[in-house]
PDB file of C-alpha atoms in Angstrom:
ATOM      1  CA  MET A1233     -13.975   9.632 -28.012  1.00 29.00           C
ATOM      2  CA  THR A1234     -14.880   9.457 -24.259  1.00 32.00           C
ATOM      3  CA  ALA A1235     -13.767   7.576 -21.281  1.00 34.00           C
ATOM      4  CA  VAL A1236     -17.048   5.988 -20.965  1.00 33.00           C
ATOM      5  CA  SER A1237     -16.591   4.108 -24.200  1.00 36.00           C
ATOM      6  CA  ALA A1238     -13.070   2.860 -23.086  1.00 38.00           C
ATOM      7  CA  GLU A1239     -14.117  -0.857 -23.369  1.00 38.00           C
ATOM      8  CA  GLN A1240     -15.298  -0.351 -27.054  1.00 39.00           C
ATOM      9  CA  ASP A1241     -12.228   1.582 -28.035  1.00 44.00           C
ATOM     10  CA  LEU A1242      -9.514  -0.724 -26.129  1.00 53.00           C
ATOM     11  CA  GLY A1243     -11.491  -3.783 -27.605  1.00 57.00           C
ATOM     12  CA  PRO A1244     -13.189  -6.565 -25.762  1.00 64.00           C
ATOM     13  CA  ASP A1245     -10.467  -9.054 -26.905  1.00 82.00           C
ATOM     14  CA  PHE A1246      -7.524  -6.912 -25.683  1.00 87.00           C
ATOM     15  CA  SER A1247      -9.182  -6.980 -22.381  1.00 86.00           C
ATOM     16  CA  ARG A1248     -10.401 -10.405 -22.571  1.00 88.00           C
ATOM     17  CA  ARG A1249      -7.016 -11.846 -23.436  1.00 91.00           C
ATOM     18  CA  LEU A1250      -5.355 -10.236 -20.245  1.00 90.00           C
ATOM     19  CA  LEU A1251      -8.233 -11.915 -18.435  1.00 85.00           C
ATOM     20  CA  GLU A1252      -7.499 -15.507 -20.128  1.00 90.00           C
ATOM     21  CA  SER A1253      -3.633 -14.608 -19.225  1.00 90.00           C
ATOM     22  CA  SER A1254      -4.326 -13.923 -15.358  1.00 88.00           C
ATOM     23  CA  GLU A1255      -6.493 -17.168 -15.269  1.00 85.00           C
ATOM     24  CA  THR A1256      -3.561 -19.425 -16.837  1.00 86.00           C
ATOM     25  CA  LEU A1257      -0.602 -17.694 -15.509  1.00 87.00           C
ATOM     26  CA  SER A1258      -0.900 -16.350 -12.071  1.00 89.00           C
ATOM     27  CA  TYR A1259       1.036 -17.293  -8.901  1.00 90.00           C
ATOM     28  CA  ASP A1260      -0.216 -17.734  -5.079  1.00 94.00           C
ATOM     29  CA  PRO A1261       2.712 -16.268  -3.187  1.00 95.00           C
ATOM     30  CA  MET A1262       1.894 -18.496  -0.065  1.00 94.00           C
ATOM     31  CA  LYS A1263       2.670 -21.424  -2.142  1.00 95.00           C
ATOM     32  CA  GLU A1264       5.170 -20.381  -4.292  1.00 96.00           C
ATOM     33  CA  ILE A1265       7.760 -19.242  -1.828  1.00 97.00           C
ATOM     34  CA  ASP A1266       9.116 -21.053   0.925  1.00 95.00           C
ATOM     35  CA  TRP A1267       8.561 -18.836   3.919  1.00 97.00           C
ATOM     36  CA  ASP A1268      10.303 -21.284   6.399  1.00 95.00           C
ATOM     37  CA  ALA A1269      13.292 -21.752   4.300  1.00 95.00           C
ATOM     38  CA  PRO A1270      16.579 -20.312   6.056  1.00 95.00           C
ATOM     39  CA  LEU A1271      17.864 -17.140   4.928  1.00 97.00           C
ATOM     40  CA  PRO A1272      21.488 -17.514   4.039  1.00 97.00           C
ATOM     41  CA  ALA A1273      23.694 -15.200   5.698  1.00 97.00           C
ATOM     42  CA  ASP A1274      25.638 -14.755   2.485  1.00 97.00           C
ATOM     43  CA  HIS A1275      23.018 -13.816   0.282  1.00 98.00           C
ATOM     44  CA  TYR A1276      21.837 -10.098  -0.491  1.00 98.00           C
ATOM     45  CA  GLY A1277      18.512  -8.500  -0.183  1.00 98.00           C
ATOM     46  CA  LEU A1278      18.858  -7.488  -3.896  1.00 98.00           C
ATOM     47  CA  ASN A1279      21.758  -7.633  -6.834  1.00 98.00           C
ATOM     48  CA  PRO A1280      24.657  -5.443  -5.295  1.00 98.00           C
ATOM     49  CA  GLU A1281      24.692  -3.045  -8.718  1.00 98.00           C
ATOM     50  CA  TRP A1282      20.931  -2.228  -7.684  1.00 98.00           C
ATOM     51  CA  SER A1283      22.329  -0.939  -4.036  1.00 98.00           C
ATOM     52  CA  THR A1284      22.097   2.769  -3.911  1.00 98.00           C
ATOM     53  CA  LEU A1285      25.885   3.030  -2.673  1.00 98.00           C
ATOM     54  CA  TYR A1286      27.362   0.747  -5.116  1.00 98.00           C
ATOM     55  CA  GLY A1287      30.481   2.258  -6.983  1.00 97.00           C
ATOM     56  CA  THR A1288      30.540   4.705  -4.282  1.00 98.00           C
ATOM     57  CA  PRO A1289      33.610   5.210  -1.805  1.00 97.00           C
ATOM     58  CA  LEU A1290      31.361   4.565   0.819  1.00 97.00           C
ATOM     59  CA  TRP A1291      30.489   1.040  -0.490  1.00 98.00           C
ATOM     60  CA  ASP A1292      34.259   0.173  -0.771  1.00 97.00           C
ATOM     61  CA  GLU A1293      34.331   1.084   2.918  1.00 97.00           C
ATOM     62  CA  LEU A1294      31.571  -1.504   3.904  1.00 98.00           C
ATOM     63  CA  THR A1295      32.508  -4.984   5.018  1.00 98.00           C
ATOM     64  CA  GLU A1296      30.541  -7.825   3.234  1.00 98.00           C
ATOM     65  CA  GLN A1297      28.231  -8.372   6.012  1.00 98.00           C
ATOM     66  CA  GLN A1298      27.332  -4.451   5.974  1.00 98.00           C
ATOM     67  CA  ARG A1299      26.815  -4.689   2.482  1.00 98.00           C
ATOM     68  CA  ILE A1300      24.632  -7.632   2.689  1.00 98.00           C
ATOM     69  CA  THR A1301      22.685  -5.860   5.601  1.00 98.00           C
ATOM     70  CA  LEU A1302      22.072  -2.722   3.542  1.00 98.00           C
ATOM     71  CA  THR A1303      20.832  -4.444   0.587  1.00 98.00           C
ATOM     72  CA  ARG A1304      18.198  -6.222   2.581  1.00 98.00           C
ATOM     73  CA  HIS A1305      16.919  -3.201   4.172  1.00 98.00           C
ATOM     74  CA  GLU A1306      16.995  -1.094   0.730  1.00 98.00           C
ATOM     75  CA  VAL A1307      15.031  -4.085  -0.874  1.00 98.00           C
ATOM     76  CA  CYS A1308      12.242  -3.830   2.022  1.00 98.00           C
ATOM     77  CA  SER A1309      12.274  -0.227   1.688  1.00 98.00           C
ATOM     78  CA  ILE A1310      11.792  -0.377  -2.190  1.00 97.00           C
ATOM     79  CA  MET A1311       8.724  -3.003  -0.977  1.00 97.00           C
ATOM     80  CA  SER A1312       7.342  -0.802   1.479  1.00 97.00           C
ATOM     81  CA  THR A1313       7.181   2.177  -0.885  1.00 95.00           C
ATOM     82  CA  GLY A1314       5.855  -0.395  -3.261  1.00 94.00           C
ATOM     83  CA  ILE A1315       2.817  -1.371  -1.177  1.00 96.00           C
ATOM     84  CA  TRP A1316       2.099   2.446  -0.382  1.00 95.00           C
ATOM     85  CA  PHE A1317       1.709   3.103  -4.239  1.00 94.00           C
ATOM     86  CA  GLU A1318       0.079  -0.082  -4.821  1.00 94.00           C
ATOM     87  CA  MET A1319      -2.754   1.090  -2.186  1.00 94.00           C
ATOM     88  CA  ILE A1320      -3.004   4.351  -3.776  1.00 95.00           C
ATOM     89  CA  LEU A1321      -3.214   2.740  -7.486  1.00 93.00           C
ATOM     90  CA  GLN A1322      -6.037   0.511  -6.427  1.00 93.00           C
ATOM     91  CA  GLN A1323      -8.037   3.427  -5.142  1.00 94.00           C
ATOM     92  CA  MET A1324      -7.568   5.041  -8.603  1.00 93.00           C
ATOM     93  CA  ILE A1325      -8.525   1.761 -10.639  1.00 92.00           C
ATOM     94  CA  LEU A1326     -11.617   1.590  -8.286  1.00 92.00           C
ATOM     95  CA  ARG A1327     -13.005   5.163  -8.791  1.00 91.00           C
ATOM     96  CA  ASP A1328     -12.095   4.955 -12.401  1.00 88.00           C
ATOM     97  CA  GLN A1329     -14.655   1.520 -13.123  1.00 89.00           C
ATOM     98  CA  TYR A1330     -17.256   3.052 -10.604  1.00 90.00           C
ATOM     99  CA  VAL A1331     -20.424   1.975 -12.133  1.00 89.00           C
ATOM    100  CA  LYS A1332     -19.151   0.920 -15.164  1.00 92.00           C
ATOM    101  CA  ASP A1333     -20.626  -2.454 -16.848  1.00 93.00           C
ATOM    102  CA  PRO A1334     -19.734  -5.089 -14.988  1.00 93.00           C
ATOM    103  CA  ALA A1335     -20.402  -7.481 -17.795  1.00 93.00           C
ATOM    104  CA  GLN A1336     -17.546  -5.962 -19.596  1.00 92.00           C
ATOM    105  CA  SER A1337     -13.954  -7.494 -19.692  1.00 91.00           C
ATOM    106  CA  GLU A1338     -12.444  -4.284 -19.046  1.00 90.00           C
ATOM    107  CA  PHE A1339     -14.140  -3.850 -15.838  1.00 92.00           C
ATOM    108  CA  GLN A1340     -13.590  -7.342 -15.003  1.00 94.00           C
ATOM    109  CA  PHE A1341      -9.692  -7.182 -15.666  1.00 92.00           C
ATOM    110  CA  ALA A1342      -9.517  -3.934 -13.408  1.00 91.00           C
ATOM    111  CA  LEU A1343     -10.869  -5.801 -10.513  1.00 94.00           C
ATOM    112  CA  THR A1344      -8.460  -8.932 -11.350  1.00 94.00           C
ATOM    113  CA  GLU A1345      -5.829  -6.282 -11.151  1.00 94.00           C
ATOM    114  CA  ILE A1346      -6.694  -4.971  -7.878  1.00 95.00           C
ATOM    115  CA  ALA A1347      -6.863  -8.483  -6.601  1.00 95.00           C
ATOM    116  CA  ASP A1348      -3.397  -9.103  -7.912  1.00 95.00           C
ATOM    117  CA  GLU A1349      -2.111  -5.974  -6.265  1.00 95.00           C
ATOM    118  CA  CYS A1350      -3.607  -6.852  -2.950  1.00 96.00           C
ATOM    119  CA  ARG A1351      -1.621 -10.257  -3.198  1.00 96.00           C
ATOM    120  CA  HIS A1352       1.467  -8.665  -3.804  1.00 96.00           C
ATOM    121  CA  SER A1353       1.321  -6.077  -1.184  1.00 96.00           C
ATOM    122  CA  ILE A1354       0.770  -8.849   1.079  1.00 97.00           C
ATOM    123  CA  MET A1355       3.719 -10.930  -0.372  1.00 98.00           C
ATOM    124  CA  PHE A1356       6.027  -7.735   0.024  1.00 97.00           C
ATOM    125  CA  ALA A1357       4.716  -7.345   3.752  1.00 98.00           C
ATOM    126  CA  ARG A1358       5.662 -10.829   4.736  1.00 98.00           C
ATOM    127  CA  ILE A1359       9.189 -10.519   3.193  1.00 98.00           C
ATOM    128  CA  CYS A1360       9.914  -7.414   5.244  1.00 98.00           C
ATOM    129  CA  GLN A1361       8.639  -9.327   8.294  1.00 98.00           C
ATOM    130  CA  ARG A1362      10.626 -12.292   7.840  1.00 98.00           C
ATOM    131  CA  LEU A1363      13.806 -10.179   7.248  1.00 98.00           C
ATOM    132  CA  GLU A1364      12.839  -8.579  10.215  1.00 97.00           C
ATOM    133  CA  VAL A1365      13.229  -5.159   8.650  1.00 97.00           C
ATOM    134  CA  PRO A1366      11.222  -2.152   9.838  1.00 93.00           C
ATOM    135  CA  ALA A1367       8.667  -0.527   7.546  1.00 92.00           C
ATOM    136  CA  TYR A1368      10.201   2.394   5.658  1.00 95.00           C
ATOM    137  CA  PHE A1369       7.680   5.081   3.960  1.00 91.00           C
ATOM    138  CA  PRO A1370       8.017   8.291   2.194  1.00 93.00           C
ATOM    139  CA  PRO A1371       8.524  11.622   4.056  1.00 92.00           C
ATOM    140  CA  ARG A1372       5.098  12.511   5.974  1.00 93.00           C
ATOM    141  CA  THR A1373       4.482  15.542   3.534  1.00 94.00           C
ATOM    142  CA  VAL A1374       4.555  13.367   0.511  1.00 94.00           C
ATOM    143  CA  VAL A1375       2.151  10.750   2.021  1.00 94.00           C
ATOM    144  CA  GLU A1376      -0.192  13.587   3.038  1.00 94.00           C
ATOM    145  CA  LEU A1377       0.041  15.062  -0.582  1.00 94.00           C
ATOM    146  CA  ALA A1378      -0.755  11.605  -2.020  1.00 94.00           C
ATOM    147  CA  ARG A1379      -4.027  11.374  -0.219  1.00 93.00           C
ATOM    148  CA  ALA A1380      -4.990  14.214  -2.366  1.00 94.00           C
ATOM    149  CA  PHE A1381      -3.829  12.918  -5.499  1.00 94.00           C
ATOM    150  CA  LYS A1382      -5.215   9.437  -5.258  1.00 92.00           C
ATOM    151  CA  SER A1383      -8.709  11.158  -4.389  1.00 92.00           C
ATOM    152  CA  THR A1384      -8.682  13.481  -7.675  1.00 92.00           C
ATOM    153  CA  ALA A1385      -6.334  11.685 -10.290  1.00 93.00           C
ATOM    154  CA  THR A1386      -8.556  10.301 -13.341  1.00 90.00           C
ATOM    155  CA  GLY A1387      -7.710   9.115 -16.550  1.00 91.00           C
ATOM    156  CA  GLU A1388      -4.197   9.222 -18.330  1.00 95.00           C
ATOM    157  CA  VAL A1389      -2.768  10.856 -15.190  1.00 96.00           C
ATOM    158  CA  ALA A1390      -4.050   7.777 -12.822  1.00 94.00           C
ATOM    159  CA  TYR A1391      -2.843   5.189 -15.408  1.00 94.00           C
ATOM    160  CA  GLY A1392       0.512   6.673 -16.284  1.00 96.00           C
ATOM    161  CA  ALA A1393       1.199   7.123 -12.417  1.00 94.00           C
ATOM    162  CA  GLY A1394       0.631   3.493 -12.184  1.00 92.00           C
ATOM    163  CA  LEU A1395       2.636   2.566 -15.054  1.00 95.00           C
ATOM    164  CA  VAL A1396       5.705   4.686 -13.682  1.00 92.00           C
ATOM    165  CA  ALA A1397       5.986   2.632 -10.970  1.00 89.00           C
ATOM    166  CA  GLU A1398       5.278  -0.629 -12.252  1.00 93.00           C
ATOM    167  CA  GLU A1399       7.739  -0.290 -15.204  1.00 94.00           C
ATOM    168  CA  VAL A1400      10.800   1.107 -13.029  1.00 93.00           C
ATOM    169  CA  LEU A1401      10.420  -1.710 -10.763  1.00 94.00           C
ATOM    170  CA  ASP A1402       9.883  -4.096 -13.745  1.00 95.00           C
ATOM    171  CA  VAL A1403      13.471  -3.387 -14.713  1.00 95.00           C
ATOM    172  CA  MET A1404      15.000  -3.785 -11.275  1.00 96.00           C
ATOM    173  CA  GLN A1405      13.138  -7.250 -10.242  1.00 97.00           C
ATOM    174  CA  ARG A1406      14.212  -8.863 -13.433  1.00 96.00           C
ATOM    175  CA  ASP A1407      17.618  -8.385 -12.484  1.00 97.00           C
ATOM    176  CA  TRP A1408      16.892  -9.607  -9.012  1.00 97.00           C
ATOM    177  CA  MET A1409      15.033 -12.596 -10.139  1.00 97.00           C
ATOM    178  CA  ARG A1410      18.286 -13.891 -11.883  1.00 96.00           C
ATOM    179  CA  GLY A1411      20.666 -12.971  -9.014  1.00 96.00           C
ATOM    180  CA  GLU A1412      22.332 -16.180  -7.908  1.00 94.00           C
ATOM    181  CA  ASN A1413      23.595 -14.070  -4.672  1.00 96.00           C
ATOM    182  CA  VAL A1414      20.167 -12.833  -4.140  1.00 98.00           C
ATOM    183  CA  LEU A1415      17.677 -14.329  -1.518  1.00 98.00           C
ATOM    184  CA  ASP A1416      15.531 -16.911  -2.696  1.00 97.00           C
ATOM    185  CA  ILE A1417      12.224 -15.345  -1.041  1.00 98.00           C
ATOM    186  CA  VAL A1418      13.244 -12.142  -3.273  1.00 98.00           C
ATOM    187  CA  ARG A1419      14.040 -13.720  -6.339  1.00 98.00           C
ATOM    188  CA  THR A1420      10.882 -15.724  -6.266  1.00 98.00           C
ATOM    189  CA  SER A1421       8.774 -12.663  -5.388  1.00 98.00           C
ATOM    190  CA  SER A1422      10.215 -10.628  -8.051  1.00 97.00           C
ATOM    191  CA  LYS A1423       9.724 -13.397 -10.530  1.00 97.00           C
ATOM    192  CA  ILE A1424       5.672 -13.223  -9.477  1.00 97.00           C
ATOM    193  CA  HIS A1425       5.784  -9.604  -9.592  1.00 96.00           C
ATOM    194  CA  VAL A1426       7.280  -9.569 -12.985  1.00 95.00           C
ATOM    195  CA  VAL A1427       4.821 -12.253 -14.627  1.00 94.00           C
ATOM    196  CA  GLU A1428       1.651 -10.584 -13.287  1.00 94.00           C
ATOM    197  CA  GLU A1429       2.715  -6.944 -13.518  1.00 93.00           C
ATOM    198  CA  SER A1430       3.161  -7.419 -17.356  1.00 93.00           C
ATOM    199  CA  ARG A1431      -0.344  -7.600 -17.716  1.00 93.00           C
ATOM    200  CA  HIS A1432      -0.951  -4.529 -15.234  1.00 94.00           C
ATOM    201  CA  MET A1433       1.382  -2.471 -17.711  1.00 94.00           C
ATOM    202  CA  LYS A1434      -0.245  -3.448 -20.978  1.00 94.00           C
ATOM    203  CA  PHE A1435      -3.433  -2.580 -19.697  1.00 91.00           C
ATOM    204  CA  ALA A1436      -1.961   0.682 -18.223  1.00 94.00           C
ATOM    205  CA  ARG A1437      -0.688   1.568 -21.491  1.00 95.00           C
ATOM    206  CA  GLU A1438      -3.677   1.110 -23.413  1.00 93.00           C
ATOM    207  CA  GLU A1439      -5.521   3.116 -20.996  1.00 92.00           C
ATOM    208  CA  VAL A1440      -3.007   6.035 -21.362  1.00 96.00           C
ATOM    209  CA  ARG A1441      -3.284   5.904 -25.006  1.00 95.00           C
ATOM    210  CA  GLU A1442      -7.061   5.798 -24.925  1.00 92.00           C
ATOM    211  CA  HIS A1443      -7.516   8.641 -22.958  1.00 93.00           C
ATOM    212  CA  MET A1444      -4.825  10.870 -24.856  1.00 96.00           C
ATOM    213  CA  GLN A1445      -7.102  10.665 -28.071  1.00 93.00           C
ATOM    214  CA  SER A1446      -9.448  13.373 -26.445  1.00 91.00           C
ATOM    215  CA  VAL A1447      -7.130  15.288 -24.525  1.00 91.00           C
ATOM    216  CA  GLY A1448      -6.076  19.233 -25.704  1.00 95.00           C
ATOM    217  CA  LYS A1449      -3.160  20.615 -25.687  1.00 94.00           C
ATOM    218  CA  ILE A1450      -3.263  22.565 -22.149  1.00 96.00           C
ATOM    219  CA  LYS A1451      -4.517  19.047 -20.390  1.00 96.00           C
ATOM    220  CA  ARG A1452      -1.661  17.353 -22.187  1.00 97.00           C
ATOM    221  CA  GLN A1453       0.791  19.458 -20.626  1.00 97.00           C
ATOM    222  CA  THR A1454      -0.742  19.457 -17.527  1.00 97.00           C
ATOM    223  CA  SER A1455      -1.108  15.657 -17.384  1.00 97.00           C
ATOM    224  CA  ALA A1456       2.452  15.232 -18.472  1.00 98.00           C
ATOM    225  CA  PHE A1457       3.712  17.128 -15.586  1.00 98.00           C
ATOM    226  CA  LEU A1458       1.532  15.568 -12.867  1.00 97.00           C
ATOM    227  CA  ILE A1459       2.642  12.075 -14.177  1.00 97.00           C
ATOM    228  CA  ALA A1460       6.522  13.408 -14.144  1.00 98.00           C
ATOM    229  CA  ALA A1461       5.851  14.875 -10.458  1.00 97.00           C
ATOM    230  CA  VAL A1462       4.563  11.358  -9.374  1.00 96.00           C
ATOM    231  CA  ALA A1463       7.712   9.638 -11.220  1.00 96.00           C
ATOM    232  CA  TYR A1464       9.738  12.232  -9.072  1.00 96.00           C
ATOM    233  CA  VAL A1465       8.351  11.310  -5.912  1.00 95.00           C
ATOM    234  CA  ILE A1466       8.298   7.585  -6.299  1.00 95.00           C
ATOM    235  CA  VAL A1467      11.833   7.491  -7.434  1.00 95.00           C
ATOM    236  CA  SER A1468      13.037   9.860  -5.036  1.00 95.00           C
ATOM    237  CA  SER A1469      11.358   7.732  -2.275  1.00 95.00           C
ATOM    238  CA  LEU A1470      12.364   4.119  -3.173  1.00 96.00           C
ATOM    239  CA  VAL A1471      15.181   3.806  -0.684  1.00 97.00           C
ATOM    240  CA  SER A1472      14.785   5.753   2.656  1.00 97.00           C
ATOM    241  CA  PRO A1473      17.408   7.653   4.039  1.00 97.00           C
ATOM    242  CA  LYS A1474      16.796   5.756   7.285  1.00 97.00           C
ATOM    243  CA  VAL A1475      18.432   2.514   5.870  1.00 98.00           C
ATOM    244  CA  TYR A1476      21.942   3.693   5.929  1.00 98.00           C
ATOM    245  CA  LYS A1477      21.701   3.558   9.961  1.00 97.00           C
ATOM    246  CA  SER A1478      21.333   0.057   9.495  1.00 96.00           C
ATOM    247  CA  VAL A1479      25.002  -0.274   8.755  1.00 97.00           C
ATOM    248  CA  GLY A1480      26.160   2.661  10.889  1.00 97.00           C
ATOM    249  CA  LEU A1481      26.338   5.361   8.231  1.00 98.00           C
ATOM    250  CA  ASP A1482      25.315   8.918   8.606  1.00 97.00           C
ATOM    251  CA  PRO A1483      22.037   9.112   6.356  1.00 97.00           C
ATOM    252  CA  LYS A1484      23.326  12.770   5.241  1.00 97.00           C
ATOM    253  CA  CYS A1485      26.782  11.589   3.972  1.00 97.00           C
ATOM    254  CA  ALA A1486      25.362   8.436   2.328  1.00 98.00           C
ATOM    255  CA  VAL A1487      22.440  10.485   0.648  1.00 97.00           C
ATOM    256  CA  ALA A1488      25.207  12.851  -0.744  1.00 98.00           C
ATOM    257  CA  ALA A1489      27.250   9.956  -1.733  1.00 98.00           C
ATOM    258  CA  VAL A1490      24.231   8.556  -3.509  1.00 98.00           C
ATOM    259  CA  ALA A1491      23.520  11.940  -5.318  1.00 97.00           C
ATOM    260  CA  ALA A1492      27.238  12.089  -6.732  1.00 97.00           C
ATOM    261  CA  SER A1493      26.817   8.285  -8.071  1.00 98.00           C
ATOM    262  CA  GLU A1494      27.489   8.158 -11.817  1.00 97.00           C
ATOM    263  CA  HIS A1495      26.444   4.253 -11.298  1.00 98.00           C
ATOM    264  CA  ARG A1496      23.312   5.014  -9.909  1.00 97.00           C
ATOM    265  CA  LYS A1497      22.300   7.696 -12.193  1.00 98.00           C
ATOM    266  CA  SER A1498      23.360   5.011 -15.065  1.00 97.00           C
ATOM    267  CA  MET A1499      21.134   2.453 -13.484  1.00 97.00           C
ATOM    268  CA  MET A1500      18.013   4.793 -13.238  1.00 97.00           C
ATOM    269  CA  ARG A1501      18.338   5.817 -16.713  1.00 97.00           C
ATOM    270  CA  ASN A1502      18.356   2.343 -18.217  1.00 95.00           C
ATOM    271  CA  ALA A1503      15.532   1.285 -15.798  1.00 95.00           C
ATOM    272  CA  SER A1504      13.272   4.079 -17.430  1.00 96.00           C
ATOM    273  CA  ALA A1505      14.530   3.992 -20.972  1.00 96.00           C
ATOM    274  CA  GLY A1506      11.294   1.859 -22.193  1.00 95.00           C
ATOM    275  CA  LEU A1507       9.084   4.117 -19.913  1.00 96.00           C
ATOM    276  CA  MET A1508      10.271   7.116 -21.640  1.00 97.00           C
ATOM    277  CA  GLU A1509       9.976   5.809 -25.123  1.00 97.00           C
ATOM    278  CA  PHE A1510       6.426   5.088 -24.400  1.00 97.00           C
ATOM    279  CA  LEU A1511       5.635   8.497 -22.688  1.00 97.00           C
ATOM    280  CA  SER A1512       7.025  10.243 -25.700  1.00 97.00           C
ATOM    281  CA  GLU A1513       4.899   8.400 -28.121  1.00 96.00           C
ATOM    282  CA  ALA A1514       1.944   9.286 -26.084  1.00 97.00           C
ATOM    283  CA  GLY A1515       2.793  12.708 -26.157  1.00 96.00           C
ATOM    284  CA  LEU A1516       3.658  13.210 -22.446  1.00 97.00           C
ATOM    285  CA  LEU A1517       7.112  13.878 -22.537  1.00 97.00           C
ATOM    286  CA  THR A1518       6.970  17.733 -22.421  1.00 97.00           C
ATOM    287  CA  ARG A1519       9.768  20.125 -21.737  1.00 97.00           C
ATOM    288  CA  PRO A1520       8.796  20.777 -17.882  1.00 97.00           C
ATOM    289  CA  ALA A1521       8.184  16.870 -17.497  1.00 98.00           C
ATOM    290  CA  ILE A1522      11.460  16.134 -19.180  1.00 98.00           C
ATOM    291  CA  ALA A1523      12.919  18.732 -16.511  1.00 98.00           C
ATOM    292  CA  LEU A1524      11.667  16.656 -13.529  1.00 97.00           C
ATOM    293  CA  TYR A1525      12.747  13.375 -15.136  1.00 98.00           C
ATOM    294  CA  ARG A1526      16.198  14.514 -15.390  1.00 97.00           C
ATOM    295  CA  ARG A1527      16.241  15.482 -11.753  1.00 97.00           C
ATOM    296  CA  VAL A1528      15.851  11.903 -10.825  1.00 96.00           C
ATOM    297  CA  HIS A1529      17.787  10.468 -13.555  1.00 97.00           C
ATOM    298  CA  MET A1530      15.257   9.121 -15.500  1.00 97.00           C
ATOM    299  CA  ILE A1531      16.156  10.634 -18.573  1.00 95.00           C
TER     300      ILE A1531
END
């Protein structure tokens, strides 16, 4: 079984259903979000429980306004990282679909997903602009290493890496969209992203399953480790240490507080539970991979 026959193996009905879903249940962020609505001063950027400092002594020392400011910078950091990785994902999908039969529904959905990701990135960018928060990106070393990764990753590694980012963010955003004390633009954007990314995750899971059917023992070990390495980078890059300067905190002290936070560790494990279950079923939860996931408290 080869990657060339992916459409046949995934089943035209599966990809066609995803296409039909995208036609009937998609959103235009430019119309769905009220971009001109005032931003209530007492609304958070994300649920306080999802703040990296929640449950730490530093959080207790912050004023209410500082907490609000911090969460707005944190959510924009997550969105900036999301934009960065969505650009990587788009390139990997394009390369995977290069010169495949355009009449096949798998090819058409892959391009539909890229279109979705473009709209999501613009949506995130406009939210950061609206909140007047600077762009936060991963460290330069990570950015440069990602250039090589996006140019070489294929098959289960490419789709597995995309799935890691999508699944973790999905759990977070399901909480944000229900947060009554969260900014409306974040709640609405979270709803849009959750609905549309659910199709992307189904597609990625099926692609991973398909590619894993023809993977040998050595390649399975390598792929598992590479996907875990991507997960490690993404999770550790979601919130930039620079955000803590927005409320007058020393980044080193704040990072140390986050590293010691049992609440944060618990939140990340809960957010990663479904992903870990899938990776285990797919044969991608090897000992070296587990060691990396544990370092960022995903397991």
